mmCIF file of C-alpha atoms in Angstrom:
data_model
loop_
_atom_site.group_PDB
_atom_site.id
_atom_site.type_symbol
_atom_site.label_atom_id
_atom_site.label_comp_id
_atom_site.label_asym_id
_atom_site.label_seq_id
_atom_site.Cartn_x
_atom_site.Cartn_y
_atom_site.Cartn_z
ATOM 1 C CA THR A 48 67.189 4.493 -63.801
ATOM 2 C CA GLY A 49 68.962 6.875 -66.175
ATOM 3 C CA LYS A 50 69.330 4.065 -68.689
ATOM 4 C CA VAL A 51 65.620 3.240 -68.490
ATOM 5 C CA LEU A 52 64.723 6.895 -69.035
ATOM 6 C CA ASP A 53 66.998 7.048 -72.079
ATOM 7 C CA LEU A 54 65.408 3.904 -73.503
ATOM 8 C CA VAL A 55 61.883 5.235 -72.981
ATOM 9 C CA ARG A 56 62.799 8.603 -74.532
ATOM 10 C CA ALA A 57 64.333 6.908 -77.586
ATOM 11 C CA ALA A 58 61.428 4.486 -78.071
ATOM 12 C CA TRP A 59 58.620 6.997 -77.397
ATOM 13 C CA PRO A 60 57.920 8.093 -81.005
ATOM 14 C CA GLU A 61 57.414 4.482 -82.082
ATOM 15 C CA LEU A 62 55.332 3.287 -79.119
ATOM 16 C CA SER A 63 51.667 2.407 -79.517
ATOM 17 C CA PRO A 64 49.163 4.300 -77.340
ATOM 18 C CA LYS A 65 48.900 1.317 -74.965
ATOM 19 C CA ALA A 66 52.685 1.002 -74.731
ATOM 20 C CA ARG A 67 52.897 4.724 -73.972
ATOM 21 C CA LEU A 68 50.428 4.322 -71.098
ATOM 22 C CA ASP A 69 52.460 1.393 -69.782
ATOM 23 C CA ALA A 70 55.662 3.453 -70.074
ATOM 24 C CA VAL A 71 54.137 6.341 -68.113
ATOM 25 C CA ARG A 72 52.957 3.943 -65.381
ATOM 26 C CA THR A 73 56.455 2.486 -65.199
ATOM 27 C CA LEU A 74 58.003 5.959 -64.937
ATOM 28 C CA GLY A 75 55.757 6.636 -61.939
ATOM 29 C CA GLN A 76 56.805 3.389 -60.298
ATOM 30 C CA LEU A 77 60.473 4.334 -60.664
ATOM 31 C CA LYS A 78 59.878 7.302 -58.338
ATOM 32 C CA ASP A 79 62.860 9.041 -59.895
ATOM 33 C CA ALA A 80 62.872 12.849 -60.030
ATOM 34 C CA ASP A 81 64.427 12.695 -63.503
ATOM 35 C CA ALA A 82 61.330 10.832 -64.681
ATOM 36 C CA ALA A 83 59.257 13.933 -63.847
ATOM 37 C CA ALA A 84 61.163 15.949 -66.441
ATOM 38 C CA LEU A 85 60.625 13.219 -69.017
ATOM 39 C CA LEU A 86 56.911 13.150 -68.234
ATOM 40 C CA ALA A 87 56.815 16.914 -68.805
ATOM 41 C CA GLU A 88 58.167 16.351 -72.299
ATOM 42 C CA PHE A 89 55.628 13.642 -73.044
ATOM 43 C CA ASN A 90 52.723 15.596 -71.575
ATOM 44 C CA GLN A 91 53.009 18.495 -74.033
ATOM 45 C CA ASP A 92 50.988 16.905 -76.815
ATOM 46 C CA ALA A 93 49.586 13.865 -75.077
ATOM 47 C CA ASN A 94 46.028 12.670 -75.318
ATOM 48 C CA ALA A 95 43.746 13.047 -72.299
ATOM 49 C CA GLU A 96 44.205 9.477 -71.039
ATOM 50 C CA LEU A 97 47.980 9.773 -71.224
ATOM 51 C CA GLN A 98 47.905 13.127 -69.395
ATOM 52 C CA GLU A 99 45.772 11.547 -66.666
ATOM 53 C CA GLN A 100 48.263 8.676 -66.301
ATOM 54 C CA GLY A 101 51.080 11.243 -66.285
ATOM 55 C CA ALA A 102 49.460 13.137 -63.407
ATOM 56 C CA GLY A 103 49.138 9.882 -61.497
ATOM 57 C CA ALA A 104 52.793 9.059 -62.193
ATOM 58 C CA LEU A 105 53.833 12.501 -60.955
ATOM 59 C CA GLY A 106 51.897 11.781 -57.773
ATOM 60 C CA GLN A 107 54.021 8.680 -57.295
ATOM 61 C CA ILE A 108 57.297 10.426 -58.117
ATOM 62 C CA GLY A 109 56.882 13.472 -55.905
ATOM 63 C CA GLY A 110 59.533 16.109 -55.470
ATOM 64 C CA VAL A 111 59.676 19.777 -56.342
ATOM 65 C CA GLU A 112 59.487 19.355 -60.110
ATOM 66 C CA ALA A 113 56.544 16.956 -59.975
ATOM 67 C CA LEU A 114 54.630 19.299 -57.643
ATOM 68 C CA ALA A 115 55.330 22.282 -59.891
ATOM 69 C CA MET A 116 54.039 20.365 -62.897
ATOM 70 C CA LEU A 117 50.897 19.243 -61.092
ATOM 71 C CA ARG A 118 50.147 22.773 -59.896
ATOM 72 C CA LYS A 119 50.640 24.063 -63.448
ATOM 73 C CA MET A 120 48.356 21.362 -64.869
ATOM 74 C CA TYR A 121 45.613 22.026 -62.322
ATOM 75 C CA PRO A 122 43.864 25.102 -63.727
ATOM 76 C CA GLU A 123 44.192 23.897 -67.320
ATOM 77 C CA SER A 124 42.811 20.410 -66.645
ATOM 78 C CA GLY A 125 39.705 18.807 -68.039
ATOM 79 C CA ASP A 126 37.463 16.771 -65.735
ATOM 80 C CA LYS A 127 39.283 13.431 -65.447
ATOM 81 C CA LEU A 128 42.707 15.035 -65.479
ATOM 82 C CA LYS A 129 41.718 17.529 -62.789
ATOM 83 C CA VAL A 130 40.508 14.697 -60.551
ATOM 84 C CA GLN A 131 43.826 12.866 -60.987
ATOM 85 C CA VAL A 132 45.824 16.037 -60.344
ATOM 86 C CA ILE A 133 43.828 16.652 -57.144
ATOM 87 C CA ARG A 134 44.451 13.061 -56.025
ATOM 88 C CA SER A 135 48.168 13.389 -56.726
ATOM 89 C CA LEU A 136 48.443 16.665 -54.824
ATOM 90 C CA GLY A 137 46.699 15.007 -51.891
ATOM 91 C CA SER A 138 48.865 11.904 -51.951
ATOM 92 C CA LEU A 139 51.976 14.100 -52.011
ATOM 93 C CA LYS A 140 50.615 16.057 -49.022
ATOM 94 C CA ASP A 141 51.265 19.299 -50.877
ATOM 95 C CA THR A 142 50.493 22.093 -48.418
ATOM 96 C CA GLY A 143 51.310 24.579 -51.178
ATOM 97 C CA SER A 144 48.142 23.602 -53.025
ATOM 98 C CA VAL A 145 45.731 24.014 -50.084
ATOM 99 C CA ALA A 146 44.599 27.515 -51.107
ATOM 100 C CA MET A 147 43.996 26.377 -54.689
ATOM 101 C CA LEU A 148 42.027 23.355 -53.502
ATOM 102 C CA LEU A 149 39.957 25.447 -51.089
ATOM 103 C CA ASP A 150 39.155 27.854 -53.914
ATOM 104 C CA THR A 151 37.901 24.915 -55.982
ATOM 105 C CA LEU A 152 35.860 23.708 -53.054
ATOM 106 C CA ASN A 153 34.310 27.140 -52.511
ATOM 107 C CA ASN A 154 33.911 28.331 -56.096
ATOM 108 C CA GLY A 155 34.507 25.396 -58.382
ATOM 109 C CA ASP A 156 32.328 22.783 -59.925
ATOM 110 C CA PRO A 157 30.502 20.740 -57.263
ATOM 111 C CA LYS A 158 31.586 17.489 -58.942
ATOM 112 C CA TYR A 159 35.111 18.024 -57.577
ATOM 113 C CA ARG A 160 34.036 18.474 -53.947
ATOM 114 C CA GLY A 161 34.494 14.909 -52.783
ATOM 115 C CA VAL A 162 37.969 14.477 -54.265
ATOM 116 C CA VAL A 163 39.055 17.924 -53.035
ATOM 117 C CA ILE A 164 37.850 17.193 -49.505
ATOM 118 C CA GLU A 165 39.708 13.856 -49.538
ATOM 119 C CA ALA A 166 42.890 15.552 -50.814
ATOM 120 C CA LEU A 167 42.691 18.149 -48.050
ATOM 121 C CA VAL A 168 42.394 15.371 -45.462
ATOM 122 C CA GLN A 169 45.424 13.604 -46.954
ATOM 123 C CA ILE A 170 47.417 16.844 -46.885
ATOM 124 C CA GLY A 171 46.387 17.339 -43.264
ATOM 125 C CA ASP A 172 47.041 21.084 -43.136
ATOM 126 C CA THR A 173 44.983 22.300 -40.177
ATOM 127 C CA GLY A 174 45.074 25.780 -41.732
ATOM 128 C CA ALA A 175 42.278 24.508 -43.985
ATOM 129 C CA LEU A 176 40.010 23.754 -41.021
ATOM 130 C CA PRO A 177 38.391 27.217 -40.701
ATOM 131 C CA ASP A 178 37.329 27.139 -44.369
ATOM 132 C CA LEU A 179 36.023 23.593 -44.040
ATOM 133 C CA ILE A 180 34.112 24.480 -40.870
ATOM 134 C CA ASP A 181 32.615 27.523 -42.611
ATOM 135 C CA LEU A 182 31.414 25.283 -45.423
ATOM 136 C CA LEU A 183 30.029 22.775 -42.953
ATOM 137 C CA THR A 184 28.078 25.361 -40.973
ATOM 138 C CA ALA A 185 26.854 27.376 -43.978
ATOM 139 C CA ASP A 186 23.078 27.530 -44.238
ATOM 140 C CA ASN A 187 23.185 26.652 -47.923
ATOM 141 C CA ALA A 188 25.469 23.588 -47.598
ATOM 142 C CA ASP A 189 23.947 20.658 -49.421
ATOM 143 C CA PRO A 190 23.483 17.457 -47.395
ATOM 144 C CA GLU A 191 25.960 15.442 -49.481
ATOM 145 C CA MET A 192 28.743 17.958 -48.993
ATOM 146 C CA ARG A 193 27.884 18.328 -45.329
ATOM 147 C CA ALA A 194 28.192 14.564 -44.837
ATOM 148 C CA ALA A 195 31.547 14.509 -46.647
ATOM 149 C CA LEU A 196 32.793 17.402 -44.515
ATOM 150 C CA ILE A 197 31.716 15.747 -41.263
ATOM 151 C CA GLY A 198 33.667 12.632 -42.163
ATOM 152 C CA ALA A 199 36.675 14.628 -43.324
ATOM 153 C CA LEU A 200 36.833 16.859 -40.278
ATOM 154 C CA GLY A 201 36.693 13.818 -38.033
ATOM 155 C CA ARG A 202 39.676 12.301 -39.862
ATOM 156 C CA PHE A 203 41.789 15.417 -39.321
ATOM 157 C CA GLY A 204 42.035 14.337 -35.690
ATOM 158 C CA ASP A 205 42.028 17.923 -34.432
ATOM 159 C CA PRO A 206 39.930 18.276 -31.259
ATOM 160 C CA SER A 207 39.053 21.880 -32.128
ATOM 161 C CA VAL A 208 36.500 20.594 -34.661
ATOM 162 C CA ASN A 209 34.627 18.410 -32.177
ATOM 163 C CA PRO A 210 32.071 21.075 -31.142
ATOM 164 C CA TYR A 211 31.137 21.655 -34.800
ATOM 165 C CA LEU A 212 30.888 17.947 -35.464
ATOM 166 C CA LEU A 213 28.688 17.427 -32.421
ATOM 167 C CA GLU A 214 26.463 20.334 -33.422
ATOM 168 C CA MET A 215 26.034 18.946 -36.940
ATOM 169 C CA LEU A 216 25.381 15.428 -35.734
ATOM 170 C CA GLU A 217 22.811 16.675 -33.217
ATOM 171 C CA SER A 218 21.056 18.715 -35.896
ATOM 172 C CA GLU A 219 20.921 15.625 -38.143
ATOM 173 C CA VAL A 220 19.250 13.639 -35.358
ATOM 174 C CA ASP A 221 16.648 16.359 -34.806
#
């Protein structure tokens, strides 16, 4: 893959925007840690769509460098990029991002809740369960988030959440 990376690096300045998107997708499919470094170079002055594709490619590549880049991108991200970064962190099962994701869930924009909850399920870190249960049982939890949390907690497969799930389901029936 080193040869492919060299070819992409050499051709990059001359590539059309569509060809650049295709190149970034291809770099993700290579799943080569060296491709993560190349994506970092390309991401410096990239347009929003290219950055979003880059975050998705990093989610395919994985590894320490890709995770570090995704975590760095996270707080600086615009809407679509942030969603893709969250998805990539989830698909990589990055337990190191659980606290950051929980903070977004608790204090961030509500539009990220669904994707954050899904990422936390993918990561599967049961250390997140107390925060998720607190959100589920909070008096001010909106019905949409409560429904997402019920589904997510059930997918964790941890029997310790069953009493909370039963309580919530019973209260929905009443």
